[in-house]
Short mmCIF file of C-alpha atoms and ligand atoms in Angstrom, two decimals:
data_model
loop_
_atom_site.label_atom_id
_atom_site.label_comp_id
_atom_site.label_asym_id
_atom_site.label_seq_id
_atom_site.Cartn_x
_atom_site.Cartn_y
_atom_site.Cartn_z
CA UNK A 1 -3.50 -6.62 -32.39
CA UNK A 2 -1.73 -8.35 -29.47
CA UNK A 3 1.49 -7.86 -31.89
CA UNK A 4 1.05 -4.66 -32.74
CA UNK A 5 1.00 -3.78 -28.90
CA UNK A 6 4.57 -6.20 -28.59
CA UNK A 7 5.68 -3.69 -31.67
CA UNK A 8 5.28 -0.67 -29.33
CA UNK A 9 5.67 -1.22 -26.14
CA UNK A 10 7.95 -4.39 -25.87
CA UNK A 11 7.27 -7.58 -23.98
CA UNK A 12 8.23 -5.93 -20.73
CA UNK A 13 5.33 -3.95 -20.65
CA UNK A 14 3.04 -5.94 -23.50
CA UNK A 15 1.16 -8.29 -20.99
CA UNK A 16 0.02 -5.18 -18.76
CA UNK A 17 -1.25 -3.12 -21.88
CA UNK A 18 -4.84 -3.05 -22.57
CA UNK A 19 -6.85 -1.90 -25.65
CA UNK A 20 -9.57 0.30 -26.41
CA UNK A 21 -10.32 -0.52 -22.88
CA UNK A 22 -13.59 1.39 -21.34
CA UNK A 23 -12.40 4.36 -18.62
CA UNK A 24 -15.92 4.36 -17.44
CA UNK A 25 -14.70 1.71 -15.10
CA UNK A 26 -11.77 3.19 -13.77
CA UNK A 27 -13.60 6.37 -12.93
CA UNK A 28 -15.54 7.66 -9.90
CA UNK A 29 -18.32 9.37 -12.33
CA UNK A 30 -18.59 5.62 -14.25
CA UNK A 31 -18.18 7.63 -17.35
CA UNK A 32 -15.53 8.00 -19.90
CA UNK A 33 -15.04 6.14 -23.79
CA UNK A 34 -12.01 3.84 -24.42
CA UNK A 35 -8.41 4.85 -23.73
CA UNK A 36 -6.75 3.72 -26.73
CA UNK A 37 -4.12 1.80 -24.50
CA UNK A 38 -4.28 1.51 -20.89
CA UNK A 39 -1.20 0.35 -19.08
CA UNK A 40 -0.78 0.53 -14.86
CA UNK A 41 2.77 -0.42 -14.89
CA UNK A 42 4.19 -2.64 -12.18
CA UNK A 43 6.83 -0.31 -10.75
CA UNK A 44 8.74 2.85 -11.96
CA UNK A 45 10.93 1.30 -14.52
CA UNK A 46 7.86 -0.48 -16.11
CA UNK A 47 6.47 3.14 -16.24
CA UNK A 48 9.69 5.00 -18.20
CA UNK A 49 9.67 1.79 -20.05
CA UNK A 50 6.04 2.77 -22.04
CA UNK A 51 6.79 6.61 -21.42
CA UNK A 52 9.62 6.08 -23.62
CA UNK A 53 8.11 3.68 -26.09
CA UNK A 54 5.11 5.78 -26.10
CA UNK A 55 7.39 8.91 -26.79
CA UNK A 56 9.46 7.10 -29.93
CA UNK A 57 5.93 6.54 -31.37
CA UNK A 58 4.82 10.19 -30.80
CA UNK A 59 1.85 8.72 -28.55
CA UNK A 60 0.28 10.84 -26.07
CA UNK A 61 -0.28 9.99 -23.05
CA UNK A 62 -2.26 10.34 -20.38
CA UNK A 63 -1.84 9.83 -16.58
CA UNK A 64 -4.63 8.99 -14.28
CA UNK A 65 -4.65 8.00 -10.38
CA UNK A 66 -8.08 6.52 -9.25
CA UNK A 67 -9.93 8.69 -11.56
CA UNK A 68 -11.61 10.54 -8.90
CA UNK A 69 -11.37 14.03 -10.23
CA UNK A 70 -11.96 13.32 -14.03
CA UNK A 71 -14.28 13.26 -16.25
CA UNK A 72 -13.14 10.83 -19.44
CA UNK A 73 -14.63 11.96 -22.86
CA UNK A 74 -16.96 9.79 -24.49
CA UNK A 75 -14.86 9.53 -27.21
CA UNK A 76 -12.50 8.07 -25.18
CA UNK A 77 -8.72 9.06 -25.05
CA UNK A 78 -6.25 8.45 -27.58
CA UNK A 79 -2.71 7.18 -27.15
CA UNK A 80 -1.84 5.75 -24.45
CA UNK A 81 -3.17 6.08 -20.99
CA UNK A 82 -1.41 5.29 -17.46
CA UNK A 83 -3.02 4.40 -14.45
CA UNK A 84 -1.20 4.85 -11.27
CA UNK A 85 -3.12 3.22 -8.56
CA UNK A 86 -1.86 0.10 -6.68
CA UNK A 87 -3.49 -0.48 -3.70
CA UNK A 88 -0.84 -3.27 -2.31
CA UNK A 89 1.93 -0.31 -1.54
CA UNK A 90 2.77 0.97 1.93
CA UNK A 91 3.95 3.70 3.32
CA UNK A 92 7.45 3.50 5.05
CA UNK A 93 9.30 5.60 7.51
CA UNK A 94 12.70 7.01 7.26
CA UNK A 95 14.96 9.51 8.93
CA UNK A 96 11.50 10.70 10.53
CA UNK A 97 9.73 11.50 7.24
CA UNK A 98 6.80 8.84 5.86
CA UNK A 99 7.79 7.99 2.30
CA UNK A 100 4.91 7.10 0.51
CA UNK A 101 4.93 5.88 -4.06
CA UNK A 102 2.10 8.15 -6.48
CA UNK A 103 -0.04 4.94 -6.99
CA UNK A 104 -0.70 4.52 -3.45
CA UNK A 105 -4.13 5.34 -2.26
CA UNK A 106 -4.83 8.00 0.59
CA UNK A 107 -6.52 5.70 2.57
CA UNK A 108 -3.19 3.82 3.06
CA UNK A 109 -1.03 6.95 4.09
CA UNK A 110 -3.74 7.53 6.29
CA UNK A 111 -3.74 4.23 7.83
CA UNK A 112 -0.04 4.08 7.88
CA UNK A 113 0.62 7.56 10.27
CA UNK A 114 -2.76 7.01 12.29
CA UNK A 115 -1.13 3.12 13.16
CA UNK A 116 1.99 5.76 14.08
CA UNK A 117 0.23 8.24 15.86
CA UNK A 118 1.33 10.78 13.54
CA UNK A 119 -1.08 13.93 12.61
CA UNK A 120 -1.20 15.86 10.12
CA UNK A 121 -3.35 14.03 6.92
CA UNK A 122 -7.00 13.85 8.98
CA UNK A 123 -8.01 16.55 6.83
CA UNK A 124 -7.37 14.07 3.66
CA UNK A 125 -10.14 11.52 5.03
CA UNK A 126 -12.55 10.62 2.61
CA UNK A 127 -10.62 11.78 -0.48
CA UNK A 128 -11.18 8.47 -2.39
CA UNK A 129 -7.71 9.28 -4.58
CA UNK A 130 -4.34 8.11 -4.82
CA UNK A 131 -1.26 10.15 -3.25
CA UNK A 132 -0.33 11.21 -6.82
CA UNK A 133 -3.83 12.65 -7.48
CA UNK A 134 -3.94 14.17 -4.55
CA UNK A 135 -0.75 15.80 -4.74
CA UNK A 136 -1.18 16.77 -8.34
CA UNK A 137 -4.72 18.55 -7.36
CA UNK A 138 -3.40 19.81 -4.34
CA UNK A 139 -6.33 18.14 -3.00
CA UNK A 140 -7.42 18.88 0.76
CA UNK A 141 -10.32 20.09 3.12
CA UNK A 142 -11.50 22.98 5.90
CA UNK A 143 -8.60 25.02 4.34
CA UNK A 144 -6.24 22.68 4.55
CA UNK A 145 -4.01 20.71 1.58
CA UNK A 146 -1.61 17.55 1.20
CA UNK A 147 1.14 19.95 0.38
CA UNK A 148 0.67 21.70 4.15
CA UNK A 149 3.17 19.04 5.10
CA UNK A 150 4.89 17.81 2.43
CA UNK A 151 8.89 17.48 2.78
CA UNK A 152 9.59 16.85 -1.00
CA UNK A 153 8.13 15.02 -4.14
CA UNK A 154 9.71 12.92 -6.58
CA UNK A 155 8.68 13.82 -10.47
CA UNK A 156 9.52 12.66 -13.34
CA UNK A 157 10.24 15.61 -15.31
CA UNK A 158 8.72 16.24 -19.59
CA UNK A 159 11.93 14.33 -20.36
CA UNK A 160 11.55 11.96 -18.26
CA UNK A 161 14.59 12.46 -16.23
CA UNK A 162 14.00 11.67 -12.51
CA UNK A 163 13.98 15.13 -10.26
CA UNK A 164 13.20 15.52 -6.44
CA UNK A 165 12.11 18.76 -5.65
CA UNK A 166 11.98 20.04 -2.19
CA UNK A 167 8.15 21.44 -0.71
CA UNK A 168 9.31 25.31 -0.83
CA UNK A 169 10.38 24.61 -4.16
CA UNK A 170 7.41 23.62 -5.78
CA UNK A 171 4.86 26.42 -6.61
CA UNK A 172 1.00 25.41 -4.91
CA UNK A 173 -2.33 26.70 -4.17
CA UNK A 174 -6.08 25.67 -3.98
CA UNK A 175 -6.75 23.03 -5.41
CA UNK A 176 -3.63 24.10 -7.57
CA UNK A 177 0.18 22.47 -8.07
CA UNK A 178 2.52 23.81 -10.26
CA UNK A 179 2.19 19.54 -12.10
CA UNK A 180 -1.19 20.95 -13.85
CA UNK A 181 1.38 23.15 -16.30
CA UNK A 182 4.58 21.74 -16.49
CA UNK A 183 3.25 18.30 -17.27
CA UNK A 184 5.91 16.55 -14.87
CA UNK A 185 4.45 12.94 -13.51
CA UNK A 186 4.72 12.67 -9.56
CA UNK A 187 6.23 9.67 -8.46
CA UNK A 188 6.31 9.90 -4.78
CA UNK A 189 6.38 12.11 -2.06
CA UNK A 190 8.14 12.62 1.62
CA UNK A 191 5.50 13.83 4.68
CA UNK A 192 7.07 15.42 7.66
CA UNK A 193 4.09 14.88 10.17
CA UNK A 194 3.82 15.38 13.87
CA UNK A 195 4.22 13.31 16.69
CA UNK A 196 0.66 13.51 18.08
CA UNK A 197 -1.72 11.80 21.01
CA UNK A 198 -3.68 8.41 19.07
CA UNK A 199 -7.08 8.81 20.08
CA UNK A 200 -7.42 13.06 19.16
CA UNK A 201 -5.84 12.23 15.94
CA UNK A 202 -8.07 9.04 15.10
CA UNK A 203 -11.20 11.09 16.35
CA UNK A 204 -10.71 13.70 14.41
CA UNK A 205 -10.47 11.48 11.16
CA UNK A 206 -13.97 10.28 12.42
CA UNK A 207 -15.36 13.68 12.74
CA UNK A 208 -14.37 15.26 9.35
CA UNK A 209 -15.55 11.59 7.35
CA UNK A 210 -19.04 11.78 8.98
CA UNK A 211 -18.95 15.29 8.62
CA UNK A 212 -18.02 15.21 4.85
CA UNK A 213 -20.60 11.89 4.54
CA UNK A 214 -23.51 14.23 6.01
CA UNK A 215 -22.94 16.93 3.74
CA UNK A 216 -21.89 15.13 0.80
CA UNK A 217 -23.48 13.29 -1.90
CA UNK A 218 -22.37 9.85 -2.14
CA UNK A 219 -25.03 7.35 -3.26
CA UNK A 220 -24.64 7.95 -6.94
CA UNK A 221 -21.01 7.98 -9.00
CA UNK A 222 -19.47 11.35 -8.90
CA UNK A 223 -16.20 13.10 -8.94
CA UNK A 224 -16.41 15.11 -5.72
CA UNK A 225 -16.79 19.50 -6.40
CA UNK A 226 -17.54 19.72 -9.97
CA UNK A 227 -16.45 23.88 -9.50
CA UNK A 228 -13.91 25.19 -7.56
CA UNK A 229 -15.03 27.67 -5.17
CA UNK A 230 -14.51 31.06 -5.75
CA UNK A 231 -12.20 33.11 -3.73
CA UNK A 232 -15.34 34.67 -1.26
CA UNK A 233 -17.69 32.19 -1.57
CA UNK A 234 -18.73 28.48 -1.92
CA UNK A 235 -19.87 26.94 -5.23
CA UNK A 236 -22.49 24.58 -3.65
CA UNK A 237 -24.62 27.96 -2.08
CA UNK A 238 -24.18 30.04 -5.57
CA UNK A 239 -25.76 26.73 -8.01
CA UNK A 240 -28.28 26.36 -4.74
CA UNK A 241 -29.33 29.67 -4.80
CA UNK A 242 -29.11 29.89 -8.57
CA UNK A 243 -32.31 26.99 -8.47
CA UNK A 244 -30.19 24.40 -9.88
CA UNK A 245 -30.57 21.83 -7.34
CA UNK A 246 -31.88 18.87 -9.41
CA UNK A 247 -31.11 20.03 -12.55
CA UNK A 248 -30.62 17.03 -15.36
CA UNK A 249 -29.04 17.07 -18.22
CA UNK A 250 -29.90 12.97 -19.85
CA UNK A 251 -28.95 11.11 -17.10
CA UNK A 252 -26.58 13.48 -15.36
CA UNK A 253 -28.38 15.35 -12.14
CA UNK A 254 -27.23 18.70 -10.09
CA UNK A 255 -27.23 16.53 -6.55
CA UNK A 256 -30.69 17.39 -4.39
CA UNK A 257 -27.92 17.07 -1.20
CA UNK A 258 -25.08 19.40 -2.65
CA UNK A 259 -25.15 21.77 -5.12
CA UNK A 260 -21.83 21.14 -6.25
CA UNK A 261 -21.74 17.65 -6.94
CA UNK A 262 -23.09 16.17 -9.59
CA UNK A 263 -24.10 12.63 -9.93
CA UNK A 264 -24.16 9.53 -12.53
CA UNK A 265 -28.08 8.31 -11.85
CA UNK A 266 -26.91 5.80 -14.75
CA UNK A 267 -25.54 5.85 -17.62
CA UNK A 268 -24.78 9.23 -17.75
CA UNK A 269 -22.33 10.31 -20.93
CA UNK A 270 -19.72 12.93 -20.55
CA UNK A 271 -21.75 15.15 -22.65
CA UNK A 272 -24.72 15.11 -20.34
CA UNK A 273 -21.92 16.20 -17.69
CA UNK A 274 -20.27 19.49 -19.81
CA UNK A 275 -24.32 20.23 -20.78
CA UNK A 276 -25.17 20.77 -17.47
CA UNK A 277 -22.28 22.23 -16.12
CA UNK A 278 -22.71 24.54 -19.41
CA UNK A 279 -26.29 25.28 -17.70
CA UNK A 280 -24.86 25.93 -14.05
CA UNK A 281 -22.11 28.31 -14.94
CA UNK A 282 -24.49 30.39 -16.61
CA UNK A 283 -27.57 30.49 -14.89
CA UNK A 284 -24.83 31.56 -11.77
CA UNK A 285 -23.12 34.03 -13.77
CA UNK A 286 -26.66 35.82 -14.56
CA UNK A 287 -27.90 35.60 -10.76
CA UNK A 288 -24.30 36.43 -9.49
CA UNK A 289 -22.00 37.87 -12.05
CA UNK A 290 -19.68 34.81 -10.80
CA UNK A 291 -17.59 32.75 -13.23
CA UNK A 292 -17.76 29.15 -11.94
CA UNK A 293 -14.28 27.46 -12.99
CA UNK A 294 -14.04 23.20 -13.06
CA UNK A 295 -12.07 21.72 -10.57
CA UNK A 296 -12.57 18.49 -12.02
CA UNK A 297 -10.15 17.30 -15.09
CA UNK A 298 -11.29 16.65 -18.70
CA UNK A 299 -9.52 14.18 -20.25
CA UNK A 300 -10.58 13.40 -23.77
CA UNK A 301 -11.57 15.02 -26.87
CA UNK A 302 -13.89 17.36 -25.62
CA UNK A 303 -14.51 19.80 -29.21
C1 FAD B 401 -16.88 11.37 -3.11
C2 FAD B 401 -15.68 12.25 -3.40
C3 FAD B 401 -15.20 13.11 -2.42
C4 FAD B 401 -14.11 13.94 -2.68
N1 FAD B 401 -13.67 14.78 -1.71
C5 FAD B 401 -12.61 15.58 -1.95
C6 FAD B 401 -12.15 16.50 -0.94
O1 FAD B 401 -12.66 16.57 0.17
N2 FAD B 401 -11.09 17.29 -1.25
C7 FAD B 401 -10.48 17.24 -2.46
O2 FAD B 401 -9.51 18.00 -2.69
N3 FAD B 401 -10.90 16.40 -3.44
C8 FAD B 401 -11.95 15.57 -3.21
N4 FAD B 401 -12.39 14.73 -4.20
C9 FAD B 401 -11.76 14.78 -5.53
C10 FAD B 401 -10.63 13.75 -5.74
O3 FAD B 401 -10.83 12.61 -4.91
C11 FAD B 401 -9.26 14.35 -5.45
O4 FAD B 401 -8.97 15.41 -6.35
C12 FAD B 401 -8.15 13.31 -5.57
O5 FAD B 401 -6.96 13.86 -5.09
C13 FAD B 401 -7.92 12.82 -7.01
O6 FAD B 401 -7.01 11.73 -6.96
P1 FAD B 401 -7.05 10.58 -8.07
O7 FAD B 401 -5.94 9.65 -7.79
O8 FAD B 401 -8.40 9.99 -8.15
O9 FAD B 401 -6.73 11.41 -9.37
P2 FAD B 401 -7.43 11.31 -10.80
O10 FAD B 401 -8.84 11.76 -10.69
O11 FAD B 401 -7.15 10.01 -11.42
O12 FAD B 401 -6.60 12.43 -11.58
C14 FAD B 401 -6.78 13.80 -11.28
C15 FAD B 401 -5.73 14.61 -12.06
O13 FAD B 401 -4.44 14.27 -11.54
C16 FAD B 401 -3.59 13.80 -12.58
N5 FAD B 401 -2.74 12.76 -11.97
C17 FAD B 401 -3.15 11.70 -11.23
N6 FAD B 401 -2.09 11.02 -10.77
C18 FAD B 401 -0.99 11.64 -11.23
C19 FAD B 401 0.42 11.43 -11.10
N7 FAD B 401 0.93 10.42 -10.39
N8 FAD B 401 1.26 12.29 -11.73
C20 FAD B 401 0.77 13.33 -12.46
N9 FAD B 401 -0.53 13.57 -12.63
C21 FAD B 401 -1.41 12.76 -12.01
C22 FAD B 401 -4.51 13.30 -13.67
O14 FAD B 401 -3.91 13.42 -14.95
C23 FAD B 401 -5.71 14.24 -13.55
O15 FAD B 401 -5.48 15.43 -14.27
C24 FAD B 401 -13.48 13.89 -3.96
C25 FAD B 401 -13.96 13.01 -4.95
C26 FAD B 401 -15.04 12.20 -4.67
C27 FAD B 401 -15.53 11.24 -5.72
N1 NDP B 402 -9.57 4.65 13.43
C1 NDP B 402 -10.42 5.63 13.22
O1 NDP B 402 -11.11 6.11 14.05
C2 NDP B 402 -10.51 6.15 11.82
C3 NDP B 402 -9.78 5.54 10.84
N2 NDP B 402 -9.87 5.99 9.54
C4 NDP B 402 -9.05 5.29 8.56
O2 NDP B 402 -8.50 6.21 7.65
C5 NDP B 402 -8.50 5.65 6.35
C6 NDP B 402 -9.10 6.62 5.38
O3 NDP B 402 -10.51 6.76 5.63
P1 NDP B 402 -11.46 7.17 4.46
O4 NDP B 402 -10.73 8.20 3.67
O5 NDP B 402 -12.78 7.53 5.01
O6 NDP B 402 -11.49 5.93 3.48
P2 NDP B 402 -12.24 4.54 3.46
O7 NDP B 402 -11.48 3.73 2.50
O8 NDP B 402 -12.49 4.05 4.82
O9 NDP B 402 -13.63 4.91 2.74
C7 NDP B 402 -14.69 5.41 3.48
C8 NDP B 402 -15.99 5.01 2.90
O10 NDP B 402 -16.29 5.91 1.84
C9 NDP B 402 -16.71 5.21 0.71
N3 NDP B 402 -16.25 5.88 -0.51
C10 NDP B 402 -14.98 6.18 -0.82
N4 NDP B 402 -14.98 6.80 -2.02
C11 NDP B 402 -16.26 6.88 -2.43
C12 NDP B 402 -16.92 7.40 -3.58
N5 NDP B 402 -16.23 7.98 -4.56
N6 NDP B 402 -18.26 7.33 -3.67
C13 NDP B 402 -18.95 6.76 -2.69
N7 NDP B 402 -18.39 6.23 -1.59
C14 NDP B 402 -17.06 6.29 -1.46
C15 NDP B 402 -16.10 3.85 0.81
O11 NDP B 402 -16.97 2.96 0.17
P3 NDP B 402 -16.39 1.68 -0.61
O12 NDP B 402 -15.94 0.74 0.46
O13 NDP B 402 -17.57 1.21 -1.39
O14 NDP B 402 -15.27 2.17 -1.48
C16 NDP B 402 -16.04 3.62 2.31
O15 NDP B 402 -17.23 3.02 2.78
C17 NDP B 402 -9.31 4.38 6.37
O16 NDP B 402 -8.48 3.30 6.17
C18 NDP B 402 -9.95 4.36 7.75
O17 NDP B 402 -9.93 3.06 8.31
C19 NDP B 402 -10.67 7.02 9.18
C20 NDP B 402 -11.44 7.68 10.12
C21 NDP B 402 -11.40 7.28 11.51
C1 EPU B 403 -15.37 17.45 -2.22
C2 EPU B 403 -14.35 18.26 -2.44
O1 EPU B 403 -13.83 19.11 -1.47
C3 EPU B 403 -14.72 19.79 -0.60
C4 EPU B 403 -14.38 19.37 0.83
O2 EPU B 403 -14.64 18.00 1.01
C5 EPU B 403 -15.24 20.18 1.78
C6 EPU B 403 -14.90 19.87 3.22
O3 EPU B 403 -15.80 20.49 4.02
O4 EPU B 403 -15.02 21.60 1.56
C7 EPU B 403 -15.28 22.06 0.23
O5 EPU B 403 -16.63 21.88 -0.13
P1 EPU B 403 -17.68 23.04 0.15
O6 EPU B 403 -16.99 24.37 0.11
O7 EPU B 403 -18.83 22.84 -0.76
O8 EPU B 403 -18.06 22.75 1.67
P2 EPU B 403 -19.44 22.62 2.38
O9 EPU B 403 -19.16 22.80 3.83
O10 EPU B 403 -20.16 21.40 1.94
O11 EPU B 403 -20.29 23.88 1.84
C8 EPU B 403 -19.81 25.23 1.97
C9 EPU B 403 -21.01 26.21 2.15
O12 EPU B 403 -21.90 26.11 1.04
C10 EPU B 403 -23.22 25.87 1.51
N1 EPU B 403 -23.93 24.97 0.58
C11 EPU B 403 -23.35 23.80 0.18
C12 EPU B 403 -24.04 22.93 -0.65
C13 EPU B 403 -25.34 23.29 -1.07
O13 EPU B 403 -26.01 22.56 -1.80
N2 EPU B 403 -25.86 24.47 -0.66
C14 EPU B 403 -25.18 25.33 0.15
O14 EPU B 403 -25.69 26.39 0.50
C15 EPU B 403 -23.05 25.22 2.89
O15 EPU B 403 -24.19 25.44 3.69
C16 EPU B 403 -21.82 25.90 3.42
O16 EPU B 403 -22.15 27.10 4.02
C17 EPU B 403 -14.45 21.28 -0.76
N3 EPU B 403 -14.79 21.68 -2.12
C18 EPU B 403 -14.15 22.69 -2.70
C19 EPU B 403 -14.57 23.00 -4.09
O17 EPU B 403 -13.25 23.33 -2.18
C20 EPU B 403 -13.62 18.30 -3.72
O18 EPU B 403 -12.75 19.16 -3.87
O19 EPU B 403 -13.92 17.46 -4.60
#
C-alpha cells in the first residue's frame, strides 16, 4: 500500500499521505467515513505537489479546513482529500494590511490584530474554523462577514495557476463566496483593519463569545447552523415553532437550546444527520411554506 501511495504522490508528499483514514475525527459533527487519502501538506508547494499528482491520476479531491461546516458521508470520500489547518502559522503585518495563510485558524488572526489593537474580526469570535473556511463560507455574525474587510485573497485557480484577486473583485454574500462555484482553493488572504482603542475591541470579543456561548449549543459535536436563514427570518424560530426541538433521528438530535443546531449525542452517522434534516425542512415547509436551504457542506457520496 505504502508503495502504491510513493507511485502517486511521490516521496515529497508520501510520508504526509494517509489512507482510508476516518474524517469523523477531523470533523466538528465527529462524523464522516474514510477519505480515501488524506494529505495536510506542509506548505503551498507540498499542496500543488499532490494537486498535480492527484490531477495526472484523475483523482478527485477534496479540500477541507477544520471541518467545522461539513458533514463527511459515511461512505467516506473518495480520492484524495486535503486538509488545510495548521495551527503553528501567524499572522504578519505588511504595508498596513495583516497577511494571514488558508490553514491558519481564526482564533490566531484574532489573537494576532487584538495583540495590535486592530478591529475589525470581533464579529469572527467563536467561529471554530480556519481563515480558508471562513473565507470560502463567507462565514461571519450580527450581519457582519470576513469579507467586510478583506483587501485581497490569494487562490489557486481549477488549473492550479496561482491568482490574487482583489476584495471588489471577488463576487460574495451570506454565507456565500463566489469559491463555492468556481472550485478555486484559497490560499491566503490580506485584512485591511482599523486602528482601534484595546480594551473596546477586546470587550467586545468577550461580549459576542458569551453571547454566542449562551445562545448556542455547544456540549455535544456539531457543525454550527445546519440551515441558512432565510432572507426575513431566522431558521432556529421556524424548526422551534415547527415542534422540532428535540427531534432524533438514531443518534442525531434537533438541539433542546437552538433549533438550528443539531448535535452528535454519539455516534451519530451522516445518515441520521440528512434524515432529520429531511424531517425539519418539511415539517417547516408545511407550517410555513419556507424552504430551509443547508448551510453546512456535504462532502461524500450522499445518493
Ligand atoms: C460551534 C460552532 C459555531 C459556529 N459559529 C459560526 C458563526 O457564528 N458564523 C459562521 O459563519 N459559521 C459558524 N460556524 C460554522 C463554521 O465554523 C464556519 O463556516 C467556518 O468558517 C468553517 O471553517 P472550516 O475551516 O472549519 O471549514 P470546513 O468546515 O473544513 O469547510 C467548509 C467548506 O469550505 C471549504 N474549504 C475549506 N477550506 C478551504 C480552502 N482553503 N480553500 C477552498 N475551500 C475550502 C470546504 O471544502 C467546505 O466546503 C460554527 C461552527 C460551529 C461548530
Ligand atoms: N482578550 C479578550 O478579552 C478576548 C480574547 N479573545 C481571543 O480571541 C481568540 C478567539 O476566541 P474564540 O473564537 O472564542 O476561540 P477560542 O479558541 O478561545 O475558543 C473558545 C472556546 O470555545 C470552544 N469551542 C471552539 N469550538 C468549539 C466547538 N466546535 N464545539 C464546542 N466548543 C468549541 C473552545 O473549546 P476547546 O478548547 O475545547 O476547543 C474554547 O473553550 C482567542 O484566542 C481568545 O483568546 C476572545 C474574546 C475576548
Ligand atoms: C452559528 C452560525 O452562525 C450564527 C451566528 O453565530 C449567530 C450570531 O448571533 O447569528 C446567526 O444565528 P441565528 O440567526 O440563529 O441567531 P440567534 O440570535 O441565535 O437567533 C435568531 C432568532 O431566532 C430565535 N430562535 C433561535 C433559536 C431557537 O431555538 N429558537 C428561536 O426562536 C432567537 O430568539 C432569535 O430571535 C448565525 N446563523 C446563521 C444561519 O446565520 C453558523 O453560521 O454556523
Amino acid at each position: 500500500m505504502v508503495d502504491s501511495v510513493i507511485d502517486k504522490f511521490g516521496r515529497r508528499v508520501e510520508q504526509r499521505v494517509l489512507t482510508k483514514e476516518p474524517l469523523s475525527s477531523y470533523t466538528s459533527f465527529h462524523i464522516g467515513g474514510p477519505a480515501e487519502y488524506l494529505y495536510t501538506p506542509c506548505g503551498e508547494e507540498d499542496l500543488v505537489c499532490a494537486l498535480r499528482a492527484a490531477r495526472a491520476f484523475k483523482m478527485p479531491t477534496t479540500v477541507i479546513g477544520n471541518g467545522t461546516n461539513v458533514l463527511v458521508s459515511d461512505r467516506g470520500v473518495e480520492g484524495l482529500v486535503v486538509r488545510l489547518m495548521e495551527t503553528s502559522l501567524q499572522p504578519v503585518m505588511e504595508k498596513g494590511l495583516v497577511l494571514a495563510r488558508a490553514p491558519m485558524p481564526l482564533s490566531s488572526l484574532l489573537d494576532f490584530a487584538m495583540s495590535q489593537d486592530l478591529s475589525g474580526l470581533e464579529y469572527l469570535v467563536s467561529i471554530p474554523g480556519t481563515v480558508g473556511g471562513a473565507i470560502f463560507m463567507n462565514a461571519g455574525s450580527f450581519s457582519q462577514a470576513i469579507s467586510t474587510h478583506l483587501a485581497y485573497v490569494e487562490v489557486l485557480d481549477p488549473n492550479l495557476e496561482y491568482v490574487m484577486k482583489k476584495h471588489e473583485d471577488v463576487d460574495f454574500d451570506y454565507r456565500y463566496s463566489e469559491f463555492q462555484e468556481s472550485g478555486a482553493i484559497i490560499l491566503g488572504a490580506a485584512f485591511d483593519l482599523e486602528a482601534g482603542d484595546g480594551a473596546t475591541i477586546r470587550s467586545t470579543a468577550a461580549r459576542i463569545r458569551s453571547e454566542k456561548h449562551a445562545k448556542q449549543s455547544w456540549e455535544h459535536p456539531n457543525a454550527g447552523s445546519i440551515f441558512t436563514n432565510p432572507p426575513t427570518t431566522y431558521a432556529g424560530k421556524l424548526i422551534e415553532e415547527a415542534g422540532c426541538k428535540g427531534l432524533q433521528v438514531g443518534q442525531a438530535q434537533v438541539s433542546g437550546k437552538h433549533a438550528n443546531f443539531i448535535v452528535n449525542l454519539g455516534g451519530a452517522t451522516a445518515f441520521d444527520v440528512t434524515r432529520l434534516m429531511d424531517i425539519v425542512v418539511q415539517r417547516v415547509y408545511a407550517r410555513f411554506n419556507v424552504r430551509l436551504s443547508p448551510e453546512i457542506r456535504l462532502l461524500g457520496d450522499f445518493s
